[in-house]
Short mmCIF file of C-alpha atoms and ligand atoms in Angstrom, two decimals:
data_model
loop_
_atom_site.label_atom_id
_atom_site.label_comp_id
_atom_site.label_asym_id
_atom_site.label_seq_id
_atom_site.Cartn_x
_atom_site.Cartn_y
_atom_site.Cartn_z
CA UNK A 448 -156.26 -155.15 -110.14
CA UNK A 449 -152.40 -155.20 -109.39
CA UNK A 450 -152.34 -151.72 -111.15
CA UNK A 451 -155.61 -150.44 -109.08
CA UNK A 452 -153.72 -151.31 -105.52
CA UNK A 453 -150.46 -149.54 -106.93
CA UNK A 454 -152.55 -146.50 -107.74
CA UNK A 455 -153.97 -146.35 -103.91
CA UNK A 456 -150.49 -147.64 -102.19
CA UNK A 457 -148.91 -144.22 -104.46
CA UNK A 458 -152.30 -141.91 -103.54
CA UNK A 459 -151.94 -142.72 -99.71
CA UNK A 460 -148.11 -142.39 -99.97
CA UNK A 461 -148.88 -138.62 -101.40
CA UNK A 462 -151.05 -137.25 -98.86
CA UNK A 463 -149.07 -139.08 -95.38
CA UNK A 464 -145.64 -137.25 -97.29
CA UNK A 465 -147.52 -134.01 -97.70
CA UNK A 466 -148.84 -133.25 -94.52
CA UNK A 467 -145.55 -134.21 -93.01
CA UNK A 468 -143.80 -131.44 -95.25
CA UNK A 469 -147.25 -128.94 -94.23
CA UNK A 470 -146.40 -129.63 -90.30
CA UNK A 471 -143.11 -129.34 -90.34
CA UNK A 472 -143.17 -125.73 -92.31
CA UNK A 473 -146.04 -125.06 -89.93
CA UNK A 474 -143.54 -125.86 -86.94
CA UNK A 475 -140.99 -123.56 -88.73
CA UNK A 476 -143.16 -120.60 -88.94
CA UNK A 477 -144.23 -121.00 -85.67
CA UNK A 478 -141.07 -120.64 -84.06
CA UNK A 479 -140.10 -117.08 -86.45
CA UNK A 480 -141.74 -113.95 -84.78
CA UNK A 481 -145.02 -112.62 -87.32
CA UNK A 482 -143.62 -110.70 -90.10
CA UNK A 483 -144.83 -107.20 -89.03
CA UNK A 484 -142.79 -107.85 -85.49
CA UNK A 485 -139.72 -108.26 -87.53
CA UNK A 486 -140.75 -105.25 -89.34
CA UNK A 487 -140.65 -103.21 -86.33
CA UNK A 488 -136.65 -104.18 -85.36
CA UNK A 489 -135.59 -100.58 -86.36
CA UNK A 490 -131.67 -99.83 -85.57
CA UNK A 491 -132.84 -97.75 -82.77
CA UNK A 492 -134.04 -100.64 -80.68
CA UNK A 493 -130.92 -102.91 -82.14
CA UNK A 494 -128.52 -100.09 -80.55
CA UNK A 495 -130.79 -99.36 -77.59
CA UNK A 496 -131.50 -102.84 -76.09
CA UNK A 497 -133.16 -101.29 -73.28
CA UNK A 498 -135.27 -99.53 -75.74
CA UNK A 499 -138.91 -99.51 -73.97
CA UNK A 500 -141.87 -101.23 -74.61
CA UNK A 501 -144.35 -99.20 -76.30
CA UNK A 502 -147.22 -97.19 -74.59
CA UNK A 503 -150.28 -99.21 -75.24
CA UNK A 504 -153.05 -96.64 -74.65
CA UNK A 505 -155.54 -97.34 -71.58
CA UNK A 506 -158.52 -98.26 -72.87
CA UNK A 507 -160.21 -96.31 -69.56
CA UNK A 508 -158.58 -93.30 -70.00
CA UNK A 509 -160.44 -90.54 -72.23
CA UNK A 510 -159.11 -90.43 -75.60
CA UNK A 511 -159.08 -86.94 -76.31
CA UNK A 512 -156.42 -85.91 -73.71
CA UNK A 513 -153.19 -86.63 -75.02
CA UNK A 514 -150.77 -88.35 -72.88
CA UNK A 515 -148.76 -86.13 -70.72
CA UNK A 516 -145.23 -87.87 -71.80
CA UNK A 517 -146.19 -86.76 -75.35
CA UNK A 518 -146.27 -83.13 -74.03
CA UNK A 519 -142.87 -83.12 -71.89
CA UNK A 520 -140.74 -84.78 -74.74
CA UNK A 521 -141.64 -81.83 -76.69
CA UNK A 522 -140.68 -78.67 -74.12
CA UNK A 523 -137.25 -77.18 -74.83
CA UNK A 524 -135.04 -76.24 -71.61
CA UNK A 525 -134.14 -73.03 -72.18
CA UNK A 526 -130.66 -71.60 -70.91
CA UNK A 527 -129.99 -70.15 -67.24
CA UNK A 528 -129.73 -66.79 -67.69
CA UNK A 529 -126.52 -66.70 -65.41
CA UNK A 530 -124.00 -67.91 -68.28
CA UNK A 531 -125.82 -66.10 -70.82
CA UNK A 532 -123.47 -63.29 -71.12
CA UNK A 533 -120.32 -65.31 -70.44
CA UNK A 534 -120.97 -67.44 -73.27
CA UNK A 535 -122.14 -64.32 -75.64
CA UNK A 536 -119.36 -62.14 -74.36
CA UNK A 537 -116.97 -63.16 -77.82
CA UNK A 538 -120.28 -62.09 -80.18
CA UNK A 539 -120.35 -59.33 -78.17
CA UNK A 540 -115.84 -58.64 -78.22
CA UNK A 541 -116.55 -59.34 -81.85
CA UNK A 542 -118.86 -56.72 -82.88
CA UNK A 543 -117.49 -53.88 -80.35
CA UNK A 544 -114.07 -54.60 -81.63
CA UNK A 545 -113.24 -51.74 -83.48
CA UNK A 546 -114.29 -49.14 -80.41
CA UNK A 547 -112.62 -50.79 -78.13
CA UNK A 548 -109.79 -51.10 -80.64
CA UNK A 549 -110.08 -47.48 -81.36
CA UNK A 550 -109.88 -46.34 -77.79
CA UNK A 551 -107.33 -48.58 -77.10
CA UNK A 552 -104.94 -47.39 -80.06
CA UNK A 553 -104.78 -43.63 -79.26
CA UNK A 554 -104.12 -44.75 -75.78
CA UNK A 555 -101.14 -46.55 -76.78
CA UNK A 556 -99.32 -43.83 -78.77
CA UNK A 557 -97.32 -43.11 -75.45
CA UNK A 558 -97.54 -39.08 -75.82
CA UNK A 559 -101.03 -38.00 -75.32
CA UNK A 560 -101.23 -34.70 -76.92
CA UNK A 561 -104.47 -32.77 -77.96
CA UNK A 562 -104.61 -34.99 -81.20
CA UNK A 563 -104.87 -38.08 -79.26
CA UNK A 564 -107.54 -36.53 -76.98
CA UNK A 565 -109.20 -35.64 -79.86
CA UNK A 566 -109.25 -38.79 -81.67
CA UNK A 567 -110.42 -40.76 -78.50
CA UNK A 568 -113.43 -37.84 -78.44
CA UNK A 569 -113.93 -38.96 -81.85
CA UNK A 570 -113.86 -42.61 -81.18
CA UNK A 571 -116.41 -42.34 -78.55
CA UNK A 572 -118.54 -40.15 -80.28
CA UNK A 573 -118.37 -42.30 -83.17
CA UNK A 574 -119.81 -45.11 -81.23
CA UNK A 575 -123.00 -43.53 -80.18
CA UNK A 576 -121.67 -42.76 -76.65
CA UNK A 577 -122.94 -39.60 -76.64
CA UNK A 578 -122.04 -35.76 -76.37
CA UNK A 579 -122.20 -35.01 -72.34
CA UNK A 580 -120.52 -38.67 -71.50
CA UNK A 581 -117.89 -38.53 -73.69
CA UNK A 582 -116.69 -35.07 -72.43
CA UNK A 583 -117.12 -36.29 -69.10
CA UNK A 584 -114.97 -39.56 -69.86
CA UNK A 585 -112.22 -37.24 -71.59
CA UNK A 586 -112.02 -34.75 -69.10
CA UNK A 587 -111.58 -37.48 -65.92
CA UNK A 588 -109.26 -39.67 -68.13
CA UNK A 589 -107.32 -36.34 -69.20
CA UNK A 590 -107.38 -35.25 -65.40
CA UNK A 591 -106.35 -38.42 -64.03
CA UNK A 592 -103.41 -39.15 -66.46
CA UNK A 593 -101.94 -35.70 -65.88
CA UNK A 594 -102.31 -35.75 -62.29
CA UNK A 595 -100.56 -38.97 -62.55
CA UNK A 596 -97.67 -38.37 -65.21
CA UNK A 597 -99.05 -41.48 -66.73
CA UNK A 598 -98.70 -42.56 -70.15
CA UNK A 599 -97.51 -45.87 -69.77
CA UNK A 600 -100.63 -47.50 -72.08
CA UNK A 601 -101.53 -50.25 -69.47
CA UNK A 602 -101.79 -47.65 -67.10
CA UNK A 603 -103.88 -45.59 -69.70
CA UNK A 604 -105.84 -48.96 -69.97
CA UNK A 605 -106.61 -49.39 -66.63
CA UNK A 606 -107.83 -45.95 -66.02
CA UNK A 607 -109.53 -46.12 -69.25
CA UNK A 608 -111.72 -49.18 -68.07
CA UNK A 609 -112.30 -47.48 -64.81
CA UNK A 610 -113.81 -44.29 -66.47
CA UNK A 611 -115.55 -46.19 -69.18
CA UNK A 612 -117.56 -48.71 -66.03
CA UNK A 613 -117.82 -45.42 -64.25
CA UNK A 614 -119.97 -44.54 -67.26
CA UNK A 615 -122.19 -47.30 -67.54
CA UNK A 616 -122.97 -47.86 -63.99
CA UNK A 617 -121.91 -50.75 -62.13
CA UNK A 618 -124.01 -50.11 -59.23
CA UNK A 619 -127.50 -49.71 -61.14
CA UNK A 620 -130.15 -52.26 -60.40
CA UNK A 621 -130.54 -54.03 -63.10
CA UNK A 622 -132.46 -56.88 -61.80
CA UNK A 623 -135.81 -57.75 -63.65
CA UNK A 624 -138.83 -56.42 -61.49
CA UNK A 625 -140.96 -59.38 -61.45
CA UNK A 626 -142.41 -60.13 -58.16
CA UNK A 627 -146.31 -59.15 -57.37
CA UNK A 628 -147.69 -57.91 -54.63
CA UNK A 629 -150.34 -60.07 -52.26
CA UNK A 630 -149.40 -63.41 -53.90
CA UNK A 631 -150.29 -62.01 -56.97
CA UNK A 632 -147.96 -62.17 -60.19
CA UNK A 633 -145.27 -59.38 -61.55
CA UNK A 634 -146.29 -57.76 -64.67
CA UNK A 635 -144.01 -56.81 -67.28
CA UNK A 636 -144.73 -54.77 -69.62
CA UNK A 637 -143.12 -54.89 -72.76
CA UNK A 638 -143.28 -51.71 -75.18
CA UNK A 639 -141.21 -50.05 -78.06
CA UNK A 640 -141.57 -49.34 -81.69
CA UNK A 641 -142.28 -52.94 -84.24
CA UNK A 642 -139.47 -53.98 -85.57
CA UNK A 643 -137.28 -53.12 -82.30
CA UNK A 644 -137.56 -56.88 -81.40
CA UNK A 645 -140.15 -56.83 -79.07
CA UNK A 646 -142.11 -59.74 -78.90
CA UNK A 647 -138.93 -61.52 -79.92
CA UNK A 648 -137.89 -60.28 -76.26
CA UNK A 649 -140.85 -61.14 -74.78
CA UNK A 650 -140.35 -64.47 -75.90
CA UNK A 651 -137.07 -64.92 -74.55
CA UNK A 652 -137.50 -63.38 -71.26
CA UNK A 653 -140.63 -66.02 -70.78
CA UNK A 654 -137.77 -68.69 -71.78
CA UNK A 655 -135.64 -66.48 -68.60
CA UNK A 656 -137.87 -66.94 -66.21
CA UNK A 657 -139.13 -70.51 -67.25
CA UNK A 658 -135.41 -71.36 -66.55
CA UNK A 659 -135.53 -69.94 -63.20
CA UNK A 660 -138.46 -72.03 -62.71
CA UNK A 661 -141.12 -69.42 -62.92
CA UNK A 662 -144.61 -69.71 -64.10
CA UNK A 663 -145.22 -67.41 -66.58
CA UNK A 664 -148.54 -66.04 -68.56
CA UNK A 665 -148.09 -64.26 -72.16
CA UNK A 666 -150.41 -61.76 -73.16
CA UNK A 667 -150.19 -60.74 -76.50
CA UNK A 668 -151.97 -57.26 -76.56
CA UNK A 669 -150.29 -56.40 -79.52
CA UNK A 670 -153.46 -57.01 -81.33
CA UNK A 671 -152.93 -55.39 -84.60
CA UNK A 672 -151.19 -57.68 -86.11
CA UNK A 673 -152.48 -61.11 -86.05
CA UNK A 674 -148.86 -62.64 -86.73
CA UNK A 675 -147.57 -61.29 -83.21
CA UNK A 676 -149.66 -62.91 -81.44
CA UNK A 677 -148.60 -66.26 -83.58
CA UNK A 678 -145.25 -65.50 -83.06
CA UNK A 679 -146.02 -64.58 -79.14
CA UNK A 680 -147.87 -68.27 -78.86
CA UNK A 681 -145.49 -70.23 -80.68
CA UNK A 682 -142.55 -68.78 -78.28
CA UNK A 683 -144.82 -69.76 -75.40
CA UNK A 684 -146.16 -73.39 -76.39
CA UNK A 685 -141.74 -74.43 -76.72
CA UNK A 686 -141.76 -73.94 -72.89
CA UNK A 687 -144.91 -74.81 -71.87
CA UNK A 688 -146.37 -71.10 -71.36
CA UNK A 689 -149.75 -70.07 -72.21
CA UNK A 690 -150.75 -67.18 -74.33
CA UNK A 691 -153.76 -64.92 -73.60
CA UNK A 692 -154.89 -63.22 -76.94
CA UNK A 693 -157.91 -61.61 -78.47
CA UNK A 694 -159.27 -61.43 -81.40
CA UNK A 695 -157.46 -59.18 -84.11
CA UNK A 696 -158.20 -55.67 -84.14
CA UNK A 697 -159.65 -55.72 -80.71
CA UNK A 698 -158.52 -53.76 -77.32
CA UNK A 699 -155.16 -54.50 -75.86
CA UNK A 700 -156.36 -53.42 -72.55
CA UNK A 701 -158.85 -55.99 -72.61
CA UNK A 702 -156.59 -58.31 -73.79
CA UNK A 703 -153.51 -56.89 -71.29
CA UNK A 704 -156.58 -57.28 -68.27
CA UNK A 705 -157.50 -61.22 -69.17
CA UNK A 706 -154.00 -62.22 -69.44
CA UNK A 707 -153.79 -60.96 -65.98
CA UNK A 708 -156.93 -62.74 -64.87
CA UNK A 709 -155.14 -65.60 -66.09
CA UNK A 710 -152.39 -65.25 -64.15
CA UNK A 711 -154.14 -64.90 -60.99
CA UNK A 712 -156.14 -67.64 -61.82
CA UNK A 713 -153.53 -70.10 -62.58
CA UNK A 714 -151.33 -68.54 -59.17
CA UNK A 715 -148.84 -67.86 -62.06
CA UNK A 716 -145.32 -65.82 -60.73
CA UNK A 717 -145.18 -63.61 -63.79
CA UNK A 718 -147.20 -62.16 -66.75
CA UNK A 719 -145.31 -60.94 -69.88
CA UNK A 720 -147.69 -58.61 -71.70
CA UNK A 721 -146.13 -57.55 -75.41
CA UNK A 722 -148.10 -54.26 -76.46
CA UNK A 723 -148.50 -52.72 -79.80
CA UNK A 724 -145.82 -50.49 -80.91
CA UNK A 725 -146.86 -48.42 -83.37
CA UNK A 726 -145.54 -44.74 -83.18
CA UNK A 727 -148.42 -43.12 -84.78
CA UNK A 728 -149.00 -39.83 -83.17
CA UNK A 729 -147.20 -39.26 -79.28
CA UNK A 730 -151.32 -38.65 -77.94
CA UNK A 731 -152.55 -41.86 -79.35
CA UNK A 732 -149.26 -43.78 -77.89
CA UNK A 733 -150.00 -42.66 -74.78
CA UNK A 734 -153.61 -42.80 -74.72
CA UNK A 735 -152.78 -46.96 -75.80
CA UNK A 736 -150.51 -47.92 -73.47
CA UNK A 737 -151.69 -45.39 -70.56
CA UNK A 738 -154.89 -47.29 -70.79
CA UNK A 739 -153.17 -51.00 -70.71
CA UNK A 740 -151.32 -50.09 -67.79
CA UNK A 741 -154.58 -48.62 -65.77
CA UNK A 742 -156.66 -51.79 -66.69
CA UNK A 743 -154.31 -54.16 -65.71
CA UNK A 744 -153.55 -52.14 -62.49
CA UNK A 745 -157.27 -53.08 -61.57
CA UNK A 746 -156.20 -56.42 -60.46
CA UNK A 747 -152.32 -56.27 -60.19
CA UNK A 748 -149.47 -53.69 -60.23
CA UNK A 749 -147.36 -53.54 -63.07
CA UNK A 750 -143.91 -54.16 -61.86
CA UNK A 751 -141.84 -53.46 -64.49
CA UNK A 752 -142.12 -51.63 -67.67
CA UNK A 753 -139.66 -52.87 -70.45
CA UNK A 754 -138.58 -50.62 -73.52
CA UNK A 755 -137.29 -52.14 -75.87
CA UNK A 756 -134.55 -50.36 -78.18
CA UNK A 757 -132.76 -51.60 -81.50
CA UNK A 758 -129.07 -51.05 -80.87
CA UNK A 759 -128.25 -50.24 -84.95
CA UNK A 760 -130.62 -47.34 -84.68
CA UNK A 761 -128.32 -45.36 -83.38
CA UNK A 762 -129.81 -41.80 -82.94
CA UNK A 763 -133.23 -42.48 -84.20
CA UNK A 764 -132.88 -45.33 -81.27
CA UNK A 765 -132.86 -42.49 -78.54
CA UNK A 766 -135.43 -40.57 -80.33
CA UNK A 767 -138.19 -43.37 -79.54
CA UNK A 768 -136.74 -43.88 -75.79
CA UNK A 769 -137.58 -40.17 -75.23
CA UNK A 770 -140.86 -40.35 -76.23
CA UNK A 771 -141.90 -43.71 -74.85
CA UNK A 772 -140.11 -42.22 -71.66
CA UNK A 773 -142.73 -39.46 -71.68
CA UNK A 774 -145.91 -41.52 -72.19
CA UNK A 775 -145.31 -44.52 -69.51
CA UNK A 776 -143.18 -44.94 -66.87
CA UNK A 777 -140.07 -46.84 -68.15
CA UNK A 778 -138.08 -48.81 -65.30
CA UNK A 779 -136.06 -50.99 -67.62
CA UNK A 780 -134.10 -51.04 -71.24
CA UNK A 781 -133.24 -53.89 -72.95
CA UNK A 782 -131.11 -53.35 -76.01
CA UNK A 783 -131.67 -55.57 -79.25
CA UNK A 784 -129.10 -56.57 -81.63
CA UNK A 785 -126.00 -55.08 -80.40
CA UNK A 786 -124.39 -58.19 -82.25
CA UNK A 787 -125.04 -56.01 -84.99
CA UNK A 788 -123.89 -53.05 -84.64
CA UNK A 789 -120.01 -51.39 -83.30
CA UNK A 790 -122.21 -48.53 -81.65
CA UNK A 791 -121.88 -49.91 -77.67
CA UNK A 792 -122.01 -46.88 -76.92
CA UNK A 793 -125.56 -46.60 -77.01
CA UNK A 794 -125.82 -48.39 -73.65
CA UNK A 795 -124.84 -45.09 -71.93
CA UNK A 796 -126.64 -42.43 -74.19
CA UNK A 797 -130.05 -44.63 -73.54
CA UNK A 798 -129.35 -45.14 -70.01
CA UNK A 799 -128.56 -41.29 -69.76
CA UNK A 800 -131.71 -40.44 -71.89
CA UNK A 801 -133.96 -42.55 -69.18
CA UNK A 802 -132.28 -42.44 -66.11
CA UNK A 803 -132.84 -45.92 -66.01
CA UNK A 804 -130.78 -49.22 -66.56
CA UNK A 805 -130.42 -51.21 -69.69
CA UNK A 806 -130.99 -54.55 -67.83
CA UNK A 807 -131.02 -57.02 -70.69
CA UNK A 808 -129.20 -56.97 -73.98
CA UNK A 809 -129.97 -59.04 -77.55
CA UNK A 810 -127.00 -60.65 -79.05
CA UNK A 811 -127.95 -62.80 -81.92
CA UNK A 812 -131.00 -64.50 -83.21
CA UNK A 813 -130.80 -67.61 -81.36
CA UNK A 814 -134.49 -68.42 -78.57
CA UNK A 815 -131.65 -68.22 -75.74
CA UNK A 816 -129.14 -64.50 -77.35
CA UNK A 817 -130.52 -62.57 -74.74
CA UNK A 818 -128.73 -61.78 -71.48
CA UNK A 819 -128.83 -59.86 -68.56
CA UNK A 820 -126.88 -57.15 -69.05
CA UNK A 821 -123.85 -56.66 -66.70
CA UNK A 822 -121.27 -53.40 -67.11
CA UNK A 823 -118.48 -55.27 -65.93
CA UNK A 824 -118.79 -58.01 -68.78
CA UNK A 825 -119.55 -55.21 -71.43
CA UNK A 826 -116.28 -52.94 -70.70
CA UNK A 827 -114.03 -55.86 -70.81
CA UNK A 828 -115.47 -57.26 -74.01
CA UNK A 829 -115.28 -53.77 -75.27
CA UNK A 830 -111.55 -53.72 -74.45
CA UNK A 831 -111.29 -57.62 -74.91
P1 GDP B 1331 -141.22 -56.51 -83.05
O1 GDP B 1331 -141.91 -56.03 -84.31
O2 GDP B 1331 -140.62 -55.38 -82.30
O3 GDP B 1331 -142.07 -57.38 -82.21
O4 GDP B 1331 -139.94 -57.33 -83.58
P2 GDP B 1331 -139.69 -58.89 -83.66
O5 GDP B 1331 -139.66 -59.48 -82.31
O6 GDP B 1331 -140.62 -59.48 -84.64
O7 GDP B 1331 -138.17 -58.92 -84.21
C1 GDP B 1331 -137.78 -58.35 -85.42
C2 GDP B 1331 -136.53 -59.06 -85.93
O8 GDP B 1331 -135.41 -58.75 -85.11
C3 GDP B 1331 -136.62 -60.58 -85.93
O9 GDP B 1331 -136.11 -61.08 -87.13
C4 GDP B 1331 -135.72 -61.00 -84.77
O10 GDP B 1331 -135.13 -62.27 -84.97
C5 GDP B 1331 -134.67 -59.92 -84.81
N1 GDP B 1331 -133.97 -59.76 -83.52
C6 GDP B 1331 -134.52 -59.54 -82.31
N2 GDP B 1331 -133.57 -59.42 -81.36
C7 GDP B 1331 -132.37 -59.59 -81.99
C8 GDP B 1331 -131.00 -59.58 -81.55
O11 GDP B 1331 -130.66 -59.38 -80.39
N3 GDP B 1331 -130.05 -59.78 -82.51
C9 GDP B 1331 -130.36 -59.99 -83.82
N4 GDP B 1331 -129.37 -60.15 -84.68
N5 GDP B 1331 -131.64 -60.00 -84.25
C10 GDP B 1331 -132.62 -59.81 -83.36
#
């Protein structure tokens, strides 16, 4: 009997004890955030206190759109073309070095005797300058330093950097021909052979003019190789710019006309059409990109026709700009990858070639190593 009661007294003892341990852990628990909470405290939001709450989606709102946020965080700002060349202008000192160098040696022997003349004929020729300019730079430099009894070399270098801007053209337009007629965009198109760097610099002109804050179409009409147009896309989606293309194989015209259509549609400022740029026979060149140009002329004038030339090329360089020159109207040069190459000199042979300006200039592989070409900036990094 005794031993029944002690059984109960120790079995009601056991369950009052245990669910005062139960509630107090319960209590415990309750007062610790869930475990997947805690899971969540990253560093980020430790170091970034005002770290926001997360986006809970709107249940209203339809779910295939994404949100625009998600779109934004992802566009890159590309560069303002303004400081472009400023901030290239020691690539460019760099690879021009040994011209300027060059020039600036024979210069600074003191006694400029036919050797010396020579040499700095040599120098220029070297650099891709060309035949006609460089007589005509050696001939007003030798003029000029006689007339003057000058051979003191910072004298020499003054006149040197006069004759050698005199060459290049400071007062050319080199602005980029982009505004349409009627409220309709500028067209731009881009030619030149593959390889050159073409729809690399259609790429980064679309980053140019997104930075002036520009609304911009792509068309990629180079539609023989299906990669271009990836390339062209890709270039356009990392600032927010469309790309018109067609399917591979297919007409460029047609493809050069939507892109337009596009552009009118959207009330875009500009359209950026990269062509095909195979040199295949001089009829069927011009046939190609004769036709682009009259198709897209049915709904807007082309403003500005881009060709672009590979600065290392050197002679075989001037060889295409001749023959694009005689197929479509050129207006503009812009010269790739003179990072790479000593050969400046180009500038002034292609210009000469054209008779028009080179108005942008490649200097490295970076989305933003292309800059509007100014003479001033080039002759003083040449002489830098
Ligand atoms: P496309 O066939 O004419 O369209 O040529 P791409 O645009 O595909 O360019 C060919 C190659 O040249 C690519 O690897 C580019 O990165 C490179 N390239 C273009 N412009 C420049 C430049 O100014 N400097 C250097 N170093 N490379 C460049």
């Amino acid at each position: 009997m005794t031993t029944t009661l002690l059984l109960i007294i120790i079995a009601v003892a056991v369950v009052v004890l245990g669910g005062g341990i139960s509630l107090l852990v319960g209590r415990r628990r309750a007062e610790l955030p869930p475990p997947s909470v805690l899971d969540e405290i990253t560093e980020e939001t430790i170091e970034h206190p005002e770290h926001p709450e997360p986006h809970l989606p709107d249940e209203s709102a339809p779910v295939d759109e994404p949100p625009a946020a998600t779109t934004t965080d992802v566009l890159e700002r590309p560069e303002s073309p303004a400081g472009r060349l400023a901030r290239l202008r020691e690539r460019l000192a760099r690879s021009q070095g040994s011209f300027g160098k060059g020039l600036l040696a024979v210069l600074g022997r003191g006694t400029l005797d036919d050797d010396a003349w020579e040499d700095l004929e040599d120098t220029l020729l070297t650099a891709d300058v060309g035949v006609a300019p460089t007589q005509e730079l050696v001939a007003n430099l030798r003029a000029r330093l006689r007339a003057e009894g000058v051979v003191d070399p910072s004298l020499a270098r003054s006149a040197l950097r006069e004759e050698l801007l005199a060459l290049v053209g400071p007062s050319l337009d080199r602005r980029l021909s982009s505004t349409g007629d009627d409220g309709r965009p500028g067209v731009v198109l881009v030619v030149g052979v593959n390889g050159t760097g073409k729809t690399t610099t259609v790429g980064r002109l679309a980053r140019v003019l997104v930075a002036q804050e520009r609304s911009v179409v792509l068309g990629a009409a180079d539609t023989f190789r299906a990669a271009a147009a990836d390339q062209l896309q890709t270039w356009g989606e990392r600032v927010g710019v469309p790309t018109v293309r067609g399917p591979e194989g297919g007409d460029p015209a047609s493809v050069g006309f939507d892109a337009v259509q596009r552009g009118i549609a959207d009330g875009a400022d500009v359209v950026l059409v990269d062509t095909a740029g195979r040199l295949h026979t001089k009829s069927g060149l011009m046939d190609e990109l004769g036709k682009v140009k009259r198709v897209i002329e049915k709904q807007a004038r082309v403003t500005e026709v881009l060709l672009v030339i590979d600065a290392t090329t050197g002679q075989n360089g001037l060889t295409q700009a001749r023959v694009f020159g005689e197929v479509v109207d050129v207006t503009g040069i812009v010269l790739t990858k003179l990072d790479g190459t000593a050969k400046g000199g180009i500038v002034v042979a292609v210009q000469r070639e054209l008779g028009v300006p080179v108005k942008f200039v490649g200097l490295g592989e970076g989305a933003d190593d292309l800059a509007p070409f100014d003479a001033e900036d080039f002759v003083d990094a040449l002489l830098a």
